[in-house]
């Protein structure tokens, strides 16, 4: 009888745990490191809004097998040397940790509304990702973090690596 009681108690606890996880929509107890994952072969346009609001949007648009970079009324054919590193950085961005969930601290990390580099990624006109790349922090142990905020979210994430360098094409 005692083993049977323990079995049912354990079964009840597992069902309760599963029900709570299902109802709250949480998939696991671990921190989800996958912040941005993009199938780069599906990307047809990338819109970059430079840090300084006086600069115009830079639009990278795929036309056939070539990319065209436009800013204002200027357009040039973009080289693969310019596009490939950007696409490679966008393909898989994993967060190291959340640095803040407080909107008042966004400016400290360079991800306020008028700060950072805003990147919008499209596939056939559909928005795939919309995020801000903020400031870079260099630590004493040679670790480099870039702060990123998804446009619609409040959390600011620390991502290992220097992501601003690949996101600053100029015309």
XYZ file of N, CA and C in Angstrom:
513
model
N 0.825 -1.196 0.000
C 0.000 0.000 0.000
C 0.870 1.261 0.000
N 1.955 1.222 0.732
C 2.820 2.385 0.830
C 3.454 2.731 -0.530
N 3.922 1.732 -1.280
C 4.513 1.973 -2.595
C 3.474 2.537 -3.552
N 2.277 2.018 -3.437
C 1.199 2.487 -4.318
C 0.863 3.952 -4.028
N 0.825 4.322 -2.770
C 0.546 5.703 -2.374
C 1.642 6.633 -2.890
N 2.899 6.234 -2.735
C 4.009 7.048 -3.228
C 3.959 7.186 -4.751
N 3.612 6.096 -5.422
C 3.493 6.131 -6.878
C 2.446 7.150 -7.312
N 1.266 7.122 -6.693
C 0.200 8.054 -7.067
C 0.546 9.495 -6.687
N 1.234 9.669 -5.579
C 1.667 11.008 -5.181
C 2.657 11.567 -6.215
N 3.615 10.741 -6.625
C 4.575 11.159 -7.640
C 3.882 11.449 -8.970
N 2.952 10.593 -9.347
C 2.194 10.796 -10.579
C 1.405 12.100 -10.526
N 0.769 12.384 -9.398
C 0.009 13.628 -9.223
C 0.924 14.850 -9.355
N 2.093 14.794 -8.720
C 3.027 15.921 -8.791
C 3.528 16.149 -10.220
N 3.822 15.071 -10.931
C 4.254 15.209 -12.321
C 3.154 15.794 -13.194
N 1.928 15.348 -13.004
C 0.806 15.892 -13.772
C 0.570 17.365 -13.437
N 0.675 17.712 -12.157
C 0.494 19.107 -11.747
C 1.585 19.980 -12.365
N 2.829 19.503 -12.311
C 3.940 20.241 -12.904
C 3.727 20.429 -14.407
N 3.381 19.350 -15.095
C 3.134 19.421 -16.535
C 1.991 20.356 -16.873
N 0.929 20.325 -16.082
C -0.213 21.210 -16.310
C 0.157 22.671 -16.139
N 0.921 22.968 -15.120
C 1.357 24.349 -14.883
C 2.254 24.820 -16.022
N 3.191 23.981 -16.453
C 4.090 24.348 -17.549
C 3.300 24.576 -18.836
N 2.305 23.729 -19.081
C 1.489 23.848 -20.293
C 0.656 25.128 -20.255
N 0.029 25.408 -19.117
C -0.844 26.578 -19.011
C -0.073 27.893 -19.051
N 1.146 27.899 -18.520
C 1.933 29.131 -18.534
C 2.726 29.292 -19.820
N 2.772 28.246 -20.639
C 3.460 28.334 -21.925
C 4.963 28.261 -21.825
N 5.491 27.852 -20.695
C 6.938 27.756 -20.542
C 7.406 26.386 -21.002
N 8.457 26.383 -21.791
C 8.921 25.123 -22.364
C 10.039 24.479 -21.564
N 10.636 25.204 -20.645
C 11.720 24.603 -19.886
C 12.187 25.522 -18.780
N 12.966 24.954 -17.861
C 13.472 25.728 -16.746
C 14.746 26.491 -17.109
N 15.423 26.074 -18.155
C 16.683 26.685 -18.526
C 16.474 27.981 -19.301
N 17.448 28.861 -19.197
C 17.442 30.118 -19.940
C 17.584 29.807 -21.423
N 16.701 30.349 -22.232
C 16.724 30.121 -23.681
C 17.762 31.050 -24.300
N 18.831 30.478 -24.835
C 19.915 31.294 -25.374
C 19.669 31.753 -26.805
N 18.827 31.065 -27.536
C 18.558 31.418 -28.940
C 17.774 32.724 -28.979
N 18.431 33.799 -29.346
C 17.774 35.100 -29.400
C 17.233 35.375 -30.798
N 18.065 35.182 -31.798
C 17.667 35.420 -33.186
C 18.226 34.289 -34.042
N 17.366 33.682 -34.824
C 17.788 32.646 -35.776
C 17.086 32.931 -37.095
N 17.863 33.144 -38.117
C 17.311 33.512 -39.416
C 17.860 32.570 -40.479
N 16.977 32.087 -41.322
C 17.395 31.329 -42.495
C 17.848 32.364 -43.521
N 19.141 32.533 -43.650
C 19.669 33.605 -44.499
C 19.318 33.424 -45.972
N 19.027 32.202 -46.385
C 18.646 31.999 -47.787
C 17.261 32.573 -48.082
N 16.459 32.787 -47.038
C 15.115 33.341 -47.220
C 15.091 34.865 -47.128
N 16.185 35.468 -46.698
C 16.238 36.923 -46.519
C 16.241 37.613 -47.880
N 15.316 38.563 -48.051
C 15.233 39.315 -49.310
C 15.509 40.803 -49.125
N 15.497 41.272 -47.876
C 15.793 42.685 -47.619
C 16.224 42.861 -46.171
N 17.131 43.809 -45.973
C 17.582 44.176 -44.634
C 17.558 45.690 -44.568
N 16.895 46.196 -43.553
C 16.800 47.633 -43.358
C 17.618 48.002 -42.127
N 18.563 48.928 -42.286
C 19.403 49.377 -41.179
C 19.147 50.856 -40.937
N 18.847 51.188 -39.704
C 18.660 52.584 -39.328
C 19.865 52.983 -38.498
N 20.745 53.834 -39.045
C 21.964 54.214 -38.338
C 21.667 54.884 -37.005
N 22.686 54.883 -36.179
C 22.572 55.402 -34.819
C 22.159 56.872 -34.783
N 22.762 57.655 -35.605
C 22.431 59.075 -35.614
C 21.163 59.290 -36.418
N 20.164 59.866 -35.803
C 18.869 60.024 -36.469
C 18.950 60.918 -37.711
N 20.034 61.693 -37.861
C 20.173 62.547 -39.042
C 20.469 61.725 -40.296
N 21.003 60.528 -40.127
C 21.297 59.679 -41.280
C 20.048 58.934 -41.718
N 19.972 58.683 -43.013
C 18.822 57.977 -43.560
C 19.008 56.469 -43.448
N 17.901 55.783 -43.567
C 17.883 54.326 -43.563
C 18.741 53.784 -44.707
N 19.433 52.696 -44.437
C 20.164 51.970 -45.473
C 19.355 50.715 -45.761
N 18.984 50.530 -47.012
C 18.180 49.375 -47.402
C 19.016 48.466 -48.289
N 19.154 47.225 -47.863
C 19.827 46.203 -48.658
C 18.741 45.298 -49.204
N 18.638 45.238 -50.520
C 17.552 44.480 -51.140
C 18.126 43.486 -52.142
N 17.647 42.255 -52.034
C 18.104 41.201 -52.936
C 17.273 41.232 -54.208
N 17.957 41.342 -55.330
C 17.295 41.322 -56.637
C 17.958 40.225 -57.457
N 17.270 39.105 -57.561
C 17.869 37.939 -58.210
C 18.966 37.388 -57.330
N 20.191 37.353 -57.865
C 21.324 36.853 -57.084
C 22.215 37.976 -56.579
N 21.837 39.216 -56.852
C 22.644 40.353 -56.423
C 21.914 41.139 -55.340
N 22.694 41.889 -54.593
C 22.151 42.757 -53.556
C 22.378 44.203 -53.976
N 21.364 45.030 -53.749
C 21.436 46.460 -54.037
C 21.352 47.199 -52.703
N 22.305 48.100 -52.473
C 22.307 48.924 -51.267
C 21.813 50.315 -51.642
N 20.820 50.806 -50.903
C 20.237 52.122 -51.184
C 20.200 52.955 -49.914
N 20.483 54.236 -50.092
C 20.342 55.202 -49.006
C 19.881 56.501 -49.641
N 18.656 56.878 -49.313
C 18.083 58.053 -49.957
C 17.896 57.784 -51.438
N 18.452 58.672 -52.276
C 18.312 58.485 -53.725
C 19.550 57.847 -54.361
N 20.472 57.350 -53.537
C 21.671 56.683 -54.043
C 21.516 55.175 -53.935
N 21.916 54.467 -54.970
C 21.888 53.004 -54.975
C 23.161 52.482 -55.620
N 23.706 51.432 -55.030
C 24.887 50.772 -55.588
C 24.717 49.268 -55.447
N 25.413 48.547 -56.301
C 25.416 47.095 -56.191
C 26.341 46.736 -55.031
N 25.828 45.971 -54.086
C 26.617 45.584 -52.917
C 27.443 44.345 -53.242
N 28.671 44.326 -52.746
C 29.533 43.166 -52.969
C 29.216 42.084 -51.947
N 29.539 40.860 -52.308
C 29.332 39.762 -51.365
C 30.218 39.917 -50.140
N 31.357 40.612 -50.282
C 32.224 40.865 -49.130
C 31.538 41.756 -48.108
N 30.604 42.568 -48.537
C 29.861 43.431 -47.617
C 28.649 42.715 -47.032
N 27.977 41.898 -47.824
C 26.733 41.254 -47.403
C 26.970 39.980 -46.603
N 27.936 39.167 -47.018
C 28.157 37.863 -46.385
C 28.412 37.959 -44.880
N 29.298 38.851 -44.397
C 29.501 38.930 -42.945
C 28.239 39.361 -42.190
N 27.476 40.252 -42.780
C 26.238 40.702 -42.144
C 25.253 39.546 -42.023
N 25.060 38.803 -43.102
C 24.148 37.655 -43.067
C 24.645 36.588 -42.096
N 25.951 36.371 -42.055
C 26.514 35.372 -41.143
C 26.248 35.751 -39.691
N 26.380 37.029 -39.379
C 26.112 37.475 -38.003
C 24.639 37.352 -37.655
N 23.759 37.579 -38.628
C 22.317 37.511 -38.383
C 21.792 36.083 -38.297
N 22.521 35.142 -38.860
C 22.024 33.768 -38.963
C 21.704 33.156 -37.610
N 22.528 33.421 -36.621
C 22.340 32.770 -35.328
C 22.934 33.645 -34.232
N 22.082 34.355 -33.523
C 22.524 35.209 -32.423
C 22.041 34.583 -31.124
N 23.000 34.197 -30.283
C 22.665 33.582 -29.001
C 23.001 34.548 -27.875
N 22.070 34.674 -26.944
C 22.295 35.568 -25.813
C 23.075 34.841 -24.729
N 23.902 35.602 -24.058
C 24.667 35.064 -22.939
C 23.842 35.178 -21.660
N 23.230 36.346 -21.471
C 22.359 36.562 -20.312
C 21.534 37.833 -20.528
N 20.502 37.993 -19.716
C 19.697 39.220 -19.720
C 20.371 40.195 -18.764
N 20.626 41.423 -19.237
C 21.275 42.404 -18.371
C 20.264 43.284 -17.650
N 19.115 43.524 -18.260
C 18.083 44.309 -17.587
C 16.729 44.097 -18.255
N 15.695 44.316 -17.463
C 14.324 44.327 -17.973
C 13.696 45.694 -17.721
N 14.522 46.638 -17.261
C 14.071 47.964 -16.862
C 14.240 48.958 -18.014
N 13.129 49.525 -18.472
C 13.151 50.479 -19.584
C 14.029 51.690 -19.302
N 14.121 52.099 -18.051
C 14.912 53.280 -17.705
C 16.408 53.033 -17.857
N 16.826 51.789 -17.991
C 18.243 51.465 -18.144
C 18.652 51.238 -19.601
N 17.711 51.339 -20.526
C 18.021 51.093 -21.933
C 19.170 51.962 -22.426
N 19.181 53.229 -22.053
C 20.213 54.149 -22.537
C 21.604 53.725 -22.084
N 21.712 53.106 -20.902
C 23.009 52.636 -20.410
C 23.624 51.591 -21.335
N 22.777 50.880 -22.054
C 23.240 49.802 -22.935
C 23.149 50.181 -24.419
N 22.771 51.421 -24.700
C 22.717 51.904 -26.079
C 21.576 51.339 -26.897
N 20.473 50.959 -26.232
C 19.333 50.375 -26.949
C 18.042 51.162 -26.724
N 18.175 52.457 -26.419
C 17.002 53.316 -26.317
C 16.417 53.563 -27.702
N 15.254 54.181 -27.755
C 14.546 54.390 -29.028
C 15.382 55.154 -30.058
N 16.185 56.118 -29.626
C 16.998 56.912 -30.553
C 18.467 56.503 -30.532
N 18.749 55.348 -29.992
C 20.126 54.878 -29.901
C 20.300 53.605 -30.714
N 21.518 53.163 -30.787
C 21.807 51.884 -31.411
C 21.528 51.858 -32.901
N 21.721 50.698 -33.470
C 21.454 50.466 -34.884
C 20.240 49.552 -34.953
N 19.175 50.055 -35.535
C 17.969 49.241 -35.663
C 18.068 48.422 -36.948
N 17.833 47.137 -36.828
C 17.900 46.240 -37.979
C 16.566 45.530 -38.126
N 16.035 45.605 -39.332
C 14.790 44.906 -39.666
C 15.101 43.963 -40.822
N 14.757 42.693 -40.652
C 15.063 41.669 -41.650
C 13.758 41.168 -42.248
N 13.712 41.104 -43.587
C 12.486 40.727 -44.293
C 12.702 39.518 -45.197
N 11.616 38.793 -45.416
C 11.573 37.728 -46.407
C 10.293 37.915 -47.207
N 10.431 38.250 -48.480
C 9.276 38.480 -49.360
C 8.287 39.487 -48.759
N 8.787 40.522 -48.117
C 7.937 41.554 -47.532
C 7.478 41.268 -46.116
N 7.668 40.046 -45.631
C 7.279 39.696 -44.260
C 8.435 39.990 -43.313
N 8.116 40.656 -42.194
C 9.134 40.984 -41.201
C 9.533 39.721 -40.440
N 10.826 39.372 -40.509
C 11.337 38.208 -39.786
C 11.854 38.598 -38.409
N 12.632 39.662 -38.347
C 13.218 40.128 -37.087
C 13.303 41.644 -37.093
N 13.204 42.221 -35.894
C 13.297 43.666 -35.709
C 13.982 43.878 -34.371
N 15.212 44.394 -34.386
C 15.962 44.515 -33.141
C 16.949 45.671 -33.200
N 17.457 46.040 -32.022
C 18.447 47.110 -31.878
C 19.769 46.525 -31.420
N 20.843 46.962 -32.058
C 22.180 46.607 -31.607
C 22.715 47.818 -30.862
N 23.022 47.632 -29.590
C 23.488 48.723 -28.741
C 24.999 48.784 -28.639
N 25.450 49.243 -27.494
C 26.885 49.461 -27.334
C 27.630 48.148 -27.098
N 28.931 48.230 -27.253
C 29.822 47.092 -27.049
C 30.576 47.315 -25.748
N 30.770 46.239 -24.996
C 31.547 46.322 -23.763
C 32.708 45.339 -23.848
N 33.908 45.844 -23.588
C 35.112 45.018 -23.577
C 35.483 44.749 -22.126
N 35.580 43.484 -21.756
C 35.932 43.111 -20.392
C 37.430 42.844 -20.282
N 37.938 42.851 -19.051
C 39.369 42.666 -18.812
C 39.872 41.306 -19.287
N 39.012 40.298 -19.291
C 39.441 38.956 -19.711
C 39.337 38.759 -21.227
N 39.270 39.839 -21.982
C 39.178 39.847 -23.454
C 37.820 39.421 -23.990
N 36.833 39.264 -23.118
C 35.478 38.955 -23.570
C 34.833 40.237 -24.078
N 34.112 40.120 -25.183
C 33.420 41.265 -25.772
C 31.929 40.957 -25.784
N 31.133 41.887 -25.259
C 29.682 41.744 -25.285
C 29.067 42.883 -26.086
N 28.049 42.553 -26.860
C 27.220 43.547 -27.525
C 25.844 43.445 -26.899
N 25.228 44.595 -26.646
C 23.893 44.595 -26.044
C 22.845 44.713 -27.138
N 21.866 43.818 -27.091
C 20.821 43.742 -28.112
C 19.457 43.726 -27.440
N 18.515 44.464 -28.050
C 17.122 44.433 -27.581
C 16.218 44.183 -28.774
N 15.351 43.177 -28.647
C 14.327 42.971 -29.662
C 13.387 44.161 -29.595
N 12.988 44.715 -30.726
C 12.254 45.973 -30.790
C 11.005 45.986 -29.921
N 10.241 44.927 -29.906
C 8.979 44.887 -29.156
C 9.144 44.417 -27.712
N 10.363 44.064 -27.294
C 10.583 43.532 -25.949
C 11.243 44.561 -25.047
N 11.177 44.298 -23.752
C 11.795 45.179 -22.771
C 13.172 44.689 -22.340
N 13.434 43.393 -22.502
C 14.691 42.820 -22.044
C 15.855 43.252 -22.930
N 16.986 43.500 -22.275
C 18.230 43.785 -22.981
C 19.139 42.585 -22.745
N 19.684 42.051 -23.830
C 20.494 40.844 -23.761
C 21.956 41.167 -24.020
N 22.835 40.450 -23.328
C 24.264 40.507 -23.614
C 24.573 39.361 -24.563
N 25.170 39.701 -25.694
C 25.526 38.716 -26.711
C 27.035 38.755 -26.863
N 27.667 37.601 -26.800
C 29.119 37.567 -26.896
C 29.562 37.854 -28.329
N 30.461 38.819 -28.472
C 30.977 39.198 -29.787
C 30.678 40.651 -30.101
N 31.358 41.169 -31.123
C 31.182 42.561 -31.552
C 30.249 42.586 -32.753
N 28.974 42.807 -32.522
C 27.980 42.759 -33.591
C 27.796 44.084 -34.317
N 28.268 45.174 -33.770
C 28.087 46.467 -34.436
C 28.940 46.578 -35.691
N 30.104 45.971 -35.680
C 31.020 46.092 -36.821
C 30.399 45.551 -38.100
N 29.675 44.462 -38.021
C 29.058 43.878 -39.206
C 27.773 44.552 -39.613
N 27.304 45.486 -38.791
C 26.012 46.124 -39.052
C 26.142 47.583 -39.446
N 27.327 48.035 -39.834
C 27.519 49.438 -40.168
C 28.032 49.639 -41.593
N 27.295 49.149 -42.564
C 27.734 49.438 -43.926
C 27.480 50.900 -44.248
N 28.287 51.461 -45.064
C 28.078 52.838 -45.487
C 28.049 52.916 -47.003
N 27.364 53.907 -47.514
C 27.326 54.086 -48.971
C 28.209 55.257 -49.352
